[in-house]
CSV table of C-alpha atoms in Angstrom, one decimal:
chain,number,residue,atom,x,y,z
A,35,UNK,CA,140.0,56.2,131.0
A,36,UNK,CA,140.6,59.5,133.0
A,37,UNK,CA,138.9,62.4,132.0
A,38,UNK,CA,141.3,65.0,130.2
A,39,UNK,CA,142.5,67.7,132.2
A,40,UNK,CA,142.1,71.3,131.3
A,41,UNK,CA,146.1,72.8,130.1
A,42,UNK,CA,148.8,71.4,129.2
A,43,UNK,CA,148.1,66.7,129.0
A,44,UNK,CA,149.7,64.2,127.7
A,45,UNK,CA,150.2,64.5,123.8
A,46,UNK,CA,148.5,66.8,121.7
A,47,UNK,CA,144.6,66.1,122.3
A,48,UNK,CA,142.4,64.4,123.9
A,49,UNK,CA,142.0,60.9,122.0
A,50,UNK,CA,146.0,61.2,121.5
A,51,UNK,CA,146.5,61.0,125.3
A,52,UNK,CA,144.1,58.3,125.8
A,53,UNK,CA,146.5,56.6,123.3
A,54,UNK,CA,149.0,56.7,124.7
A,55,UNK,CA,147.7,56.0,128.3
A,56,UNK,CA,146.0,53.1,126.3
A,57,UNK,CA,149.5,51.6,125.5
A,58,UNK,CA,151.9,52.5,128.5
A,59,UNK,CA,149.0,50.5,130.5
A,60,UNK,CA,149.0,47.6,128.2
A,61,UNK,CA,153.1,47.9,128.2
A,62,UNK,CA,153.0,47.8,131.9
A,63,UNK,CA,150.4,44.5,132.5
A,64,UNK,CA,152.4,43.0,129.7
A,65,UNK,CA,156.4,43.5,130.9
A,66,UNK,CA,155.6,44.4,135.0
A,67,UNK,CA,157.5,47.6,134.4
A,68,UNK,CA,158.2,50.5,132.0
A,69,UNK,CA,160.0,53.3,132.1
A,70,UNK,CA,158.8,56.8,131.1
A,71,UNK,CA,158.9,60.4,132.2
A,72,UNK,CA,157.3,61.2,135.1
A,73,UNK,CA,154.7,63.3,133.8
A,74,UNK,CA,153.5,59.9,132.2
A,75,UNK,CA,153.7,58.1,134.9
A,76,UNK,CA,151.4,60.0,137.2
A,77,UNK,CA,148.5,60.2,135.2
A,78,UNK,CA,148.7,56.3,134.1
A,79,UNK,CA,149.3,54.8,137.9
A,80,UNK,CA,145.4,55.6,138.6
A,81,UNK,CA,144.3,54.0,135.2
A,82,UNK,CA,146.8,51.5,135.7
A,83,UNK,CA,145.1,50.9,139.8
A,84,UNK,CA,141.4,51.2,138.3
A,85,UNK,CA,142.1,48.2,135.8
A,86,UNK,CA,143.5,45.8,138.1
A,87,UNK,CA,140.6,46.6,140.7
A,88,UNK,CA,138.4,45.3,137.6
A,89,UNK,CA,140.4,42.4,137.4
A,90,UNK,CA,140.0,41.6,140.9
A,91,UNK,CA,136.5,41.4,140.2
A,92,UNK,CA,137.0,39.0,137.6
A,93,UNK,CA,133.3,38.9,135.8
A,94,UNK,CA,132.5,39.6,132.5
A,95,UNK,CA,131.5,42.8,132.6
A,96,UNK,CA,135.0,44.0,133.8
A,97,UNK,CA,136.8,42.3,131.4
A,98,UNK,CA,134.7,44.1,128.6
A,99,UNK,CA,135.1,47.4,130.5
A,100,UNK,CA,139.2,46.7,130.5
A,101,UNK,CA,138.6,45.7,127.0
A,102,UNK,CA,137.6,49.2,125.9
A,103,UNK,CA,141.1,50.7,127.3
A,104,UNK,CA,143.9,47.7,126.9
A,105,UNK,CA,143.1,46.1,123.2
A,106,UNK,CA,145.2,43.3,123.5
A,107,UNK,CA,143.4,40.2,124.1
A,108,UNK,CA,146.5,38.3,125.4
A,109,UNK,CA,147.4,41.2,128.1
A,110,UNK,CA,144.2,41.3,129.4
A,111,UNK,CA,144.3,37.5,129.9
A,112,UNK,CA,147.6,37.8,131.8
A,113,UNK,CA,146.0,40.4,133.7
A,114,UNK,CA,143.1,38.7,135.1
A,115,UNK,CA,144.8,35.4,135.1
A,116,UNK,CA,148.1,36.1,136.4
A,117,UNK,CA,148.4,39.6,138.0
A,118,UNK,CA,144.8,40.1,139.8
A,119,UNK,CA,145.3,37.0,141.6
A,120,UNK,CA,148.6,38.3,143.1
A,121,UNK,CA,146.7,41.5,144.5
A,122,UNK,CA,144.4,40.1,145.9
A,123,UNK,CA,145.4,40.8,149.7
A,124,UNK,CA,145.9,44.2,148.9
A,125,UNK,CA,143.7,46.7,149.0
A,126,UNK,CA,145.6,49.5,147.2
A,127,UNK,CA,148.4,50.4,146.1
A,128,UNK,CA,149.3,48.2,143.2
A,129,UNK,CA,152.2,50.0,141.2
A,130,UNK,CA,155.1,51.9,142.5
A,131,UNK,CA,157.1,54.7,140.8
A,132,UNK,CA,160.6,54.8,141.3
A,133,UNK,CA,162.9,58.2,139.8
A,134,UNK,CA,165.5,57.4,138.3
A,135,UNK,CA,167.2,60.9,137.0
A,136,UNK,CA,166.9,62.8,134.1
A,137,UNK,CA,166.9,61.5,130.4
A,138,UNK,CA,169.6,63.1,128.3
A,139,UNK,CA,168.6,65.6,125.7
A,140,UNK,CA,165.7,67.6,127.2
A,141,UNK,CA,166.6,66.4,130.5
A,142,UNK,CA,163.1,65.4,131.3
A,143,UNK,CA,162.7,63.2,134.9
A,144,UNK,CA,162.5,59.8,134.3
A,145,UNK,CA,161.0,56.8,136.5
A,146,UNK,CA,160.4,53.1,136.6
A,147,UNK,CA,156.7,52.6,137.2
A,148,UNK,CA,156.4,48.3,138.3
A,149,UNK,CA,153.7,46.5,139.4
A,150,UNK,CA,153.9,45.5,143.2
A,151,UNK,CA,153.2,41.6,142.8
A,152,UNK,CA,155.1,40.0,145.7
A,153,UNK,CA,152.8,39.0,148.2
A,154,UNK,CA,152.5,40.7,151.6
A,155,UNK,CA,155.2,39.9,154.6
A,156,UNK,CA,153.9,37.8,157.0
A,157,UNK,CA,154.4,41.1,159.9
A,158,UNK,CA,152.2,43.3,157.4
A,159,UNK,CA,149.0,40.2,157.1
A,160,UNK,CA,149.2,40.1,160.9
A,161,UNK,CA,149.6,43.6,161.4
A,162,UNK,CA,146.4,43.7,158.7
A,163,UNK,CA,144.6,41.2,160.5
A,164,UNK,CA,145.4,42.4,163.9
A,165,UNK,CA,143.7,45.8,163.2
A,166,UNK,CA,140.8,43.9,161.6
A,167,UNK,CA,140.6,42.2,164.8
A,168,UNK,CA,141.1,45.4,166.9
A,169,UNK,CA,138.1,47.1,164.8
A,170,UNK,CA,135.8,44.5,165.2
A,171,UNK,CA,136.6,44.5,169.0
A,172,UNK,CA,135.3,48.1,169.4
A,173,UNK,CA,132.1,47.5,167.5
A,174,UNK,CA,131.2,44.9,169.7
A,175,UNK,CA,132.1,47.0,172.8
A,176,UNK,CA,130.3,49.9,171.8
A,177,UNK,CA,127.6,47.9,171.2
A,178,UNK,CA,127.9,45.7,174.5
A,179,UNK,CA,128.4,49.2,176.3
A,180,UNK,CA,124.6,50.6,174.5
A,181,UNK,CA,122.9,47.4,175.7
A,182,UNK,CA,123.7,48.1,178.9
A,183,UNK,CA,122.9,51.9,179.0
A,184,UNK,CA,119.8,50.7,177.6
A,185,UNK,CA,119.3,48.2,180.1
A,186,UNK,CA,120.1,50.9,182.3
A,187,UNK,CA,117.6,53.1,181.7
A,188,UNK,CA,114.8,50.5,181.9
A,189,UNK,CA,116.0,49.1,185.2
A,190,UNK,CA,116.0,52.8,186.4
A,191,UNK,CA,112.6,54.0,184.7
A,192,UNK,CA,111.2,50.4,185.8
A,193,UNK,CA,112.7,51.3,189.7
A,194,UNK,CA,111.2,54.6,190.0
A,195,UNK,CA,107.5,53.6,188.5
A,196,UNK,CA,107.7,51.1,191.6
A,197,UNK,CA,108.7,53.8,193.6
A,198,UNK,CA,106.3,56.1,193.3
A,199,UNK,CA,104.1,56.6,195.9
A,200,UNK,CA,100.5,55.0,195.0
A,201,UNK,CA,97.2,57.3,194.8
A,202,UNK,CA,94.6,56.8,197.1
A,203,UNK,CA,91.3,56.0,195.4
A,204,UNK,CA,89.1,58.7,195.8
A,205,UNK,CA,85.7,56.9,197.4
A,206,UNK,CA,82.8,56.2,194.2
A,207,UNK,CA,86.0,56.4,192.0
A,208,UNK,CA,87.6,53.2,189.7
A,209,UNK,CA,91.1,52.8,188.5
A,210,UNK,CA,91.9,52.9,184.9
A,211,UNK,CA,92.2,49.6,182.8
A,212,UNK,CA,96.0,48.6,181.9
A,213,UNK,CA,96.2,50.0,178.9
A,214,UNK,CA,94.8,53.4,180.4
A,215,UNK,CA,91.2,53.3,179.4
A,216,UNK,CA,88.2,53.9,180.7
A,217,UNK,CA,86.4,50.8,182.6
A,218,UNK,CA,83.2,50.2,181.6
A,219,UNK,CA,80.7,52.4,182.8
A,220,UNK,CA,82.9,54.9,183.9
A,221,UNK,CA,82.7,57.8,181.4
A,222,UNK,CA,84.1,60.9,183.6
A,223,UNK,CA,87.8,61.5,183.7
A,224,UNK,CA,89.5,62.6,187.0
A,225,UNK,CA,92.9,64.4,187.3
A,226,UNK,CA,94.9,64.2,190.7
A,227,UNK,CA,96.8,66.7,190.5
A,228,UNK,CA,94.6,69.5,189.4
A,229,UNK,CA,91.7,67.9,191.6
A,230,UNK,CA,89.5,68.6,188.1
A,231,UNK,CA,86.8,66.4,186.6
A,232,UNK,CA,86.1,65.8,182.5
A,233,UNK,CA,82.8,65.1,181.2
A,234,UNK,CA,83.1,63.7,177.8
A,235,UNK,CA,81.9,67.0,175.8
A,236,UNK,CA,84.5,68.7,178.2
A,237,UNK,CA,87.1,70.7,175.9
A,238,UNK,CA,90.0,69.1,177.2
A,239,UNK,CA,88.6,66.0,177.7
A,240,UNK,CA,90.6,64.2,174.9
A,241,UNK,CA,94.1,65.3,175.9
A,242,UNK,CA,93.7,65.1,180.1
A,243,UNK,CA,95.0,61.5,181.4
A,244,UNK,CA,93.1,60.2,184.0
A,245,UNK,CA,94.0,58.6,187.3
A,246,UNK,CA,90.5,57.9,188.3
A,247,UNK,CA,87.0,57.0,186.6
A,248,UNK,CA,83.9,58.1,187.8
A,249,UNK,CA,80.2,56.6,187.1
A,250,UNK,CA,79.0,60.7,187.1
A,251,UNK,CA,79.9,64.2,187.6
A,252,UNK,CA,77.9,63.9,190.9
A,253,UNK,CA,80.3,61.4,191.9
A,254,UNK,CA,83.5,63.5,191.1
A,255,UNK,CA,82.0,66.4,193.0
A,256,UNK,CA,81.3,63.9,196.1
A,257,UNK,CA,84.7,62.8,195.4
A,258,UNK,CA,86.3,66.6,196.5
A,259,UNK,CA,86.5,67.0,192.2
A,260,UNK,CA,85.7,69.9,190.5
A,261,UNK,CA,84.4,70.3,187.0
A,262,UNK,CA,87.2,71.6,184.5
A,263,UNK,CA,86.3,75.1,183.4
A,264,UNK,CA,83.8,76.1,186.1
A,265,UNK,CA,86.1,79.0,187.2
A,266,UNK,CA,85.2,78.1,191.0
């Protein structure tokens, strides 16, 4: 049941407009379509819409929570029997409000709200299924299209690693293991590029990566390395 509105509603209060909500929807699920002033009509098409998506689902619990708005036993039947079954290709858009003119006397609008049970045209299912088709087309694109830009990026990552030009090993010196440790027996770290050696109690032993191993510090100095830190 929608929340009341702040202003002017639909009857005098609060419980009297979910009255009367209460009984144009049951009206409507029993007869297909009622006529009633527009006013009316607008604030029971989405009560109207939200009862027949509960009927779609068709369990108990969404019979009892149509229950607690349309009391009638036999139109709530008829509703999950007869009407949810005819709405279930659509995804919306279940009643339809036609005007109709004004009512003599206050000279209020009037409209014909119905319930839109004939099944979709064969254009509008293949139109449906066509942009069903159409969506599920770009997904697999977009994700065809990342695979390879992934694929891409390894190739090219892969191509330059074998590029690179290789390091000569400096002489007394051993190459790291595969998984970039030490070998054993080889405790001092050795940076090409900075032509520095790390001792183990070196400060930035811990975060320098090493190209080469050495047995000693003696060995890194004979090597052309010097010690990280020295200031030489």
């Amino acid at each position: 049941m929608p929340t009341p509105t702040k202003g002017p509603r639909v009857g005098g209060g609060p419980a009297h407009e979910r009255l009367i909500l209460s009984n144009l929807a049951t009206s409507l699920f029993e007869h297909d379509r009622i006529t009633t002033t527009e006013a009316k009509a607008k604030r029971l098409r989405p009560l109207a819409e939200r009862l027949i998506t509960f009927a779609k689902r068709g369990d108990l619990s969404a019979r009892r929570r149509v229950l607690t708005v349309v009391r009638d036993k036999g139109v709530v039947h008829r509703l999950f029997a007869e009407i949810a079954p005819d709405m279930a290709q659509r995804e919306g858009g279940y009643t339809r409000i036609t005007k109709i003119g004004a009512r003599k006397g206050d000279n209020a609008p009037m409209v014909v709200v119905e319930l839109v049970r004939e099944p979709l045209s064969a254009k509008k299912a293949t139109v449906k299924e066509a942009e069903a088709a159409t969506k599920r087309a770009v997904k697999q694109k977009e994700a065809k299209q990342a695979a390879a830009e992934t694929k891409a990026a390894e190739d090219t990552k892969a191509a330059a690693a074998a590029d690179a030009p290789a390091v000569d090993l400096p002489a007394g010196a051993a190459p790291p293991n595969e998984d970039g440790s030490a070998p054993e027996g080889y405790p001092v770290k050795g940076n090409a590029n900075s032509g520095l050696y790390h001792e183990p109690d070196g400060q930035w032993y811990e975060q320098t990566e090493a190209e080469f191993w050495f047995k000693s510090a003696e060995d890194a100095e004979a090597a052309g390395f010097k010690k990280a830190g020295s200031g030489d």
